[in-house]
PDB file of C-alpha atoms in Angstrom:
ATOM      1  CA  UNK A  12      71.492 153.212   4.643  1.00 71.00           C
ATOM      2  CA  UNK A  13      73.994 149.821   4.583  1.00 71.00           C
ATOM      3  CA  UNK A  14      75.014 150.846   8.001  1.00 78.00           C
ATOM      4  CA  UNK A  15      71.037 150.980   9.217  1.00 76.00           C
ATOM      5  CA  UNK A  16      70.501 147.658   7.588  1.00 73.00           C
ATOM      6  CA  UNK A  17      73.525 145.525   9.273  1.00 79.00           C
ATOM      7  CA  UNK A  18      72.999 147.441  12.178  1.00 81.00           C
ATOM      8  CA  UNK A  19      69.131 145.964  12.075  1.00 78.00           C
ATOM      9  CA  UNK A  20      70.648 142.765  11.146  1.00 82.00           C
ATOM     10  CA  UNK A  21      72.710 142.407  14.075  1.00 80.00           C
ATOM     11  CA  UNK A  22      69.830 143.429  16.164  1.00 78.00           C
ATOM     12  CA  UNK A  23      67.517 140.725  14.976  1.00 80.00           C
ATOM     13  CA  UNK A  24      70.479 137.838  15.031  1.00 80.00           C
ATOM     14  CA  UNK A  25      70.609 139.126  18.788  1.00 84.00           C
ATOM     15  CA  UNK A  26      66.978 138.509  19.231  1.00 85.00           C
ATOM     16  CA  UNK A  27      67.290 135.019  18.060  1.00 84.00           C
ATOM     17  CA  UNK A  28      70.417 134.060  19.779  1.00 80.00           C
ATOM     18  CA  UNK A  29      68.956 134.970  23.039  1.00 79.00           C
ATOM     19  CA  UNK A  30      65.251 133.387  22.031  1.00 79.00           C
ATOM     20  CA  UNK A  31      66.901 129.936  21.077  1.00 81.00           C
ATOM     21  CA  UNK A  32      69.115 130.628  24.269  1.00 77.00           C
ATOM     22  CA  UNK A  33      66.195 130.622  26.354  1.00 76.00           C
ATOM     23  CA  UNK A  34      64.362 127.988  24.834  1.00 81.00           C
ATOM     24  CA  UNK A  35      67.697 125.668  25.857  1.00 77.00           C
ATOM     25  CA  UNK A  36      67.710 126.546  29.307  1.00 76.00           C
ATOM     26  CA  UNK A  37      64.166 126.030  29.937  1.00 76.00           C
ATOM     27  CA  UNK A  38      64.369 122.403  28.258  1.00 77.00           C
ATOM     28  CA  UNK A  39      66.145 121.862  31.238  1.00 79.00           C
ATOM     29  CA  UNK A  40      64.618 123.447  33.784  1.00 80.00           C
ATOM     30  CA  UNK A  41      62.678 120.522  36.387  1.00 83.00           C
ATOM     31  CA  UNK A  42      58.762 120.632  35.544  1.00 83.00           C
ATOM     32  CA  UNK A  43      56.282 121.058  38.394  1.00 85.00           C
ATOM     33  CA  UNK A  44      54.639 117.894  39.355  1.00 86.00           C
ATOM     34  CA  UNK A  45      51.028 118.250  39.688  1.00 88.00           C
ATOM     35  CA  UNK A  46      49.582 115.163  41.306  1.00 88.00           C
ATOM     36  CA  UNK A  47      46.759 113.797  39.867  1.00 87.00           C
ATOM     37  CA  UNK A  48      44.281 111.798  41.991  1.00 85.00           C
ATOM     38  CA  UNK A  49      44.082 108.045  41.564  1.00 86.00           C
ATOM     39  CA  UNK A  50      40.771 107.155  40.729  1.00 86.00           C
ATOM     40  CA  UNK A  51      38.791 104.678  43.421  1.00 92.00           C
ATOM     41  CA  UNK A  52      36.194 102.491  42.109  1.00 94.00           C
ATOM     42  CA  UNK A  53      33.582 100.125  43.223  1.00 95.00           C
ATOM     43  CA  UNK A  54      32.448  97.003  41.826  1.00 96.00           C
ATOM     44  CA  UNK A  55      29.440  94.863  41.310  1.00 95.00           C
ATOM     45  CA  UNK A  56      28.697  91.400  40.193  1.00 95.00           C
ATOM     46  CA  UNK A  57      24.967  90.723  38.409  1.00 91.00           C
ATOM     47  CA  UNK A  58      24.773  86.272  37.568  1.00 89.00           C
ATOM     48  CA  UNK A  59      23.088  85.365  34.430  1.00 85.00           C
ATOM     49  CA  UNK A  60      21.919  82.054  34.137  1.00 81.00           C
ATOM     50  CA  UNK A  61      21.909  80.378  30.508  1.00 78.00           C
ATOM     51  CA  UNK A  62      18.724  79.275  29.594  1.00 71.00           C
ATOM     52  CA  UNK A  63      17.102  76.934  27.180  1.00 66.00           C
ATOM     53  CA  UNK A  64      15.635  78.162  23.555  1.00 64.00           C
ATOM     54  CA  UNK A  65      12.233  79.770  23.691  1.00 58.00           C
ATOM     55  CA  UNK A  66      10.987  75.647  21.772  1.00 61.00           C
ATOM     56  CA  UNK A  67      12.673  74.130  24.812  1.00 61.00           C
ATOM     57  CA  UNK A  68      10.697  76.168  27.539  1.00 62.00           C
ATOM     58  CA  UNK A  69       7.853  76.013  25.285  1.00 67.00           C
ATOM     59  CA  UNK A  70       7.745  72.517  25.233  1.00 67.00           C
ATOM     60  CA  UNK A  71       8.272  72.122  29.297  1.00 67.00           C
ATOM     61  CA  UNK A  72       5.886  74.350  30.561  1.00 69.00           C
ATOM     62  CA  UNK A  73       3.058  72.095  27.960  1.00 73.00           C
ATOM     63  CA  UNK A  74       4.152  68.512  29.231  1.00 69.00           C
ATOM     64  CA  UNK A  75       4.566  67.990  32.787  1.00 68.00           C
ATOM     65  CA  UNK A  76       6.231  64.241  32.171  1.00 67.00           C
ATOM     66  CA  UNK A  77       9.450  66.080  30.804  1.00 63.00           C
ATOM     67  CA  UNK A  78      12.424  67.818  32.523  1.00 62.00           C
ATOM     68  CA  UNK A  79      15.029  70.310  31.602  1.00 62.00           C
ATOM     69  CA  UNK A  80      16.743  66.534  31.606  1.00 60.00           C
ATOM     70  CA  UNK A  81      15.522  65.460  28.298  1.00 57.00           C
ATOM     71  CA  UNK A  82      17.029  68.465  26.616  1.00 59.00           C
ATOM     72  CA  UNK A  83      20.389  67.943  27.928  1.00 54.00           C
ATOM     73  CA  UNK A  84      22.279  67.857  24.725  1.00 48.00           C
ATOM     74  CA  UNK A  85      20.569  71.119  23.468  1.00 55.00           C
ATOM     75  CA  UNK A  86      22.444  74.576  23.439  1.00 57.00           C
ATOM     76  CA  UNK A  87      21.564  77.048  26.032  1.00 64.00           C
ATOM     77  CA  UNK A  88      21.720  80.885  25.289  1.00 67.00           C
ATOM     78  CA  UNK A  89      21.943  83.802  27.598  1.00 70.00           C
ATOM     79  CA  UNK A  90      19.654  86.605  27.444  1.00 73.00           C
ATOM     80  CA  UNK A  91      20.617  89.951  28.982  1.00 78.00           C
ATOM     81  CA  UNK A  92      18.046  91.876  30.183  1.00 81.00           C
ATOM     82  CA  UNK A  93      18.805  95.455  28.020  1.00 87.00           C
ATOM     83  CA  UNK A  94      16.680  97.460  30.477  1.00 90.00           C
ATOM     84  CA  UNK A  95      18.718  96.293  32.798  1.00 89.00           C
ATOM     85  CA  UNK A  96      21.547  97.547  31.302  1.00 89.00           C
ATOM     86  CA  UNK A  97      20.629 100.302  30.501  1.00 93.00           C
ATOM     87  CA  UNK A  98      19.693 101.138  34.284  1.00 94.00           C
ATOM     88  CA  UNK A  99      22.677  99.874  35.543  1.00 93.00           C
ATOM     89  CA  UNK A 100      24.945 102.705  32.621  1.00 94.00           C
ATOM     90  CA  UNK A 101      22.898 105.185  34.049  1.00 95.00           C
ATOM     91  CA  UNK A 102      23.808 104.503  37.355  1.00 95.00           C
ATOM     92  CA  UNK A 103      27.443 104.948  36.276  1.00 94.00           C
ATOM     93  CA  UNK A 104      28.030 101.539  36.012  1.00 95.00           C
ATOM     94  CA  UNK A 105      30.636  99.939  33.382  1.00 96.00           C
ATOM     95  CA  UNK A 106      30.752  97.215  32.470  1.00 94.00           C
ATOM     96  CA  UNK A 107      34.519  95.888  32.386  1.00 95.00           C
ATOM     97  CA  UNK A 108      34.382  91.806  31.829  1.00 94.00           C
ATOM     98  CA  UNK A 109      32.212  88.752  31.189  1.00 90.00           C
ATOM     99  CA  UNK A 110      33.407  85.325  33.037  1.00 89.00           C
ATOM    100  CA  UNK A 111      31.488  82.477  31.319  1.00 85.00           C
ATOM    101  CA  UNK A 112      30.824  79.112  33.547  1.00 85.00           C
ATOM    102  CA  UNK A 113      29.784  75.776  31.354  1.00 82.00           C
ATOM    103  CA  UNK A 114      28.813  73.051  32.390  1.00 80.00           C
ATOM    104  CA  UNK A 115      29.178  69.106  31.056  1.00 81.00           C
ATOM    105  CA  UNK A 116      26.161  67.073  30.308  1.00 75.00           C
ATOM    106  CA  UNK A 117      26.211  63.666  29.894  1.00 76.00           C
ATOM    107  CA  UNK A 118      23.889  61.742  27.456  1.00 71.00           C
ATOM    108  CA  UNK A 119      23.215  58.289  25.989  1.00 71.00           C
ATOM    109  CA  UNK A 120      23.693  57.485  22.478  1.00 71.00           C
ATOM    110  CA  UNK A 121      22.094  54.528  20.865  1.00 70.00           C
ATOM    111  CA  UNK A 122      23.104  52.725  17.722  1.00 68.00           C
ATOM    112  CA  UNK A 123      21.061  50.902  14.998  1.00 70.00           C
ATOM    113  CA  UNK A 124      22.961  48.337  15.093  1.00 70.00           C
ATOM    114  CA  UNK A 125      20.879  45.250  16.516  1.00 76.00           C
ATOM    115  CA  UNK A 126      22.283  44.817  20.360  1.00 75.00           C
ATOM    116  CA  UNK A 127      24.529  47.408  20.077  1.00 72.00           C
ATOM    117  CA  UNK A 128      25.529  48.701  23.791  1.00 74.00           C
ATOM    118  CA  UNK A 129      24.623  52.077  24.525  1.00 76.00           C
ATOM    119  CA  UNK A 130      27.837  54.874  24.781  1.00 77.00           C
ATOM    120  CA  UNK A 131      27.882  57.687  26.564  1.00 76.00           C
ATOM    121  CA  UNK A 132      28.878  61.191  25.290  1.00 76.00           C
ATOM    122  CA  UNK A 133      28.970  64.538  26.741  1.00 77.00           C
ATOM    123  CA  UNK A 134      27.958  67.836  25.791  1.00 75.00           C
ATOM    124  CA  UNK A 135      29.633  71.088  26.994  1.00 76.00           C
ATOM    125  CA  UNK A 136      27.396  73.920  27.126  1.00 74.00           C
ATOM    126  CA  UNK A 137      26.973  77.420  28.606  1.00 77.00           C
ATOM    127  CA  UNK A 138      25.401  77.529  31.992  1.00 80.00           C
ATOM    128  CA  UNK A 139      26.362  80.855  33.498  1.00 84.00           C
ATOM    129  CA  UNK A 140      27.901  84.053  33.252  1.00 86.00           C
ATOM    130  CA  UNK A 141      29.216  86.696  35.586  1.00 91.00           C
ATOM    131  CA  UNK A 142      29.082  89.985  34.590  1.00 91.00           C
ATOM    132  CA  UNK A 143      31.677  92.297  36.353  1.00 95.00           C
ATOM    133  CA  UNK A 144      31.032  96.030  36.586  1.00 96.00           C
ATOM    134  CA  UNK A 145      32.508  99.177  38.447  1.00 96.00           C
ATOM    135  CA  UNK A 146      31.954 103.234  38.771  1.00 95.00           C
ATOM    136  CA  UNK A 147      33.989 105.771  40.507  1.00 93.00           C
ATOM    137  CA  UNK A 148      33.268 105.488  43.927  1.00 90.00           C
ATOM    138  CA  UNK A 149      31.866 108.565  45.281  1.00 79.00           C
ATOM    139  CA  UNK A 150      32.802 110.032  48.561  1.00 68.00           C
TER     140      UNK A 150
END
């Protein structure tokens, strides 16, 4: 019975040697390079102009005497259209960066002091933005 079990001993040690012999040799063995496509794409720029608060428009389209002018020292927003959007992701468009454009305004600034000269200042503010997107290009 002693003899059975080292004999089944040695057996299984043989079993391992050669397992963790094999496993060496095919650390070592070179890999099979499968080449992987590289991806094309195409791109698309969509402008968005800044525009003035909902007050601002408001307040243009009801006088006719004032221009986008007076407002110059008030903050512009952008609005994205979401439909839009959402028309242009199911087209398989991503979108992959925003490049902002602003724009200085001068304006006149008055003092009440008596005879004080008038100073100008400026105001930076949005006035753009380009919205960059791309999609696998399909062949």
């Amino acid at each position: 019975m002693l003899e059975r079990l080292q004999s089944l001993q040695a057996v299984l040690l043989s079993i391992i040697a050669v397992a963790s012999a094999a496993q060496a040799v095919n650390a070592f063995l070179p890999r099979p390079v499968i080449p992987t496509p590289t991806p094309t794409w195409e791109y698309m720029q969509l402008e968005v102009l800044a525009q003035f608060a909902a007050g601002v428009q408001q307040a243009l389209a009801k006088d006719s005497t004032l221009s986008a002018d007076n407002f110059n020292n008030r903050a512009r927003s952008y609005r994205f259209d979401e439909a839009k959007l959402n028309e242009l992701g199911g087209q398989g468009w991503e979108l992959v960066g925003v490049l902002g454009a602003d724009e200085t305004v001068p304006f006149k600034t008055s003092s009440s002091v008596p005879n004080a000269p008038e100073t100008w200042q400026t105001n930076v503010r949005p006035a753009g933005a380009t919205l960059l997107f791309k999609r696998p290009l399909t062949e």
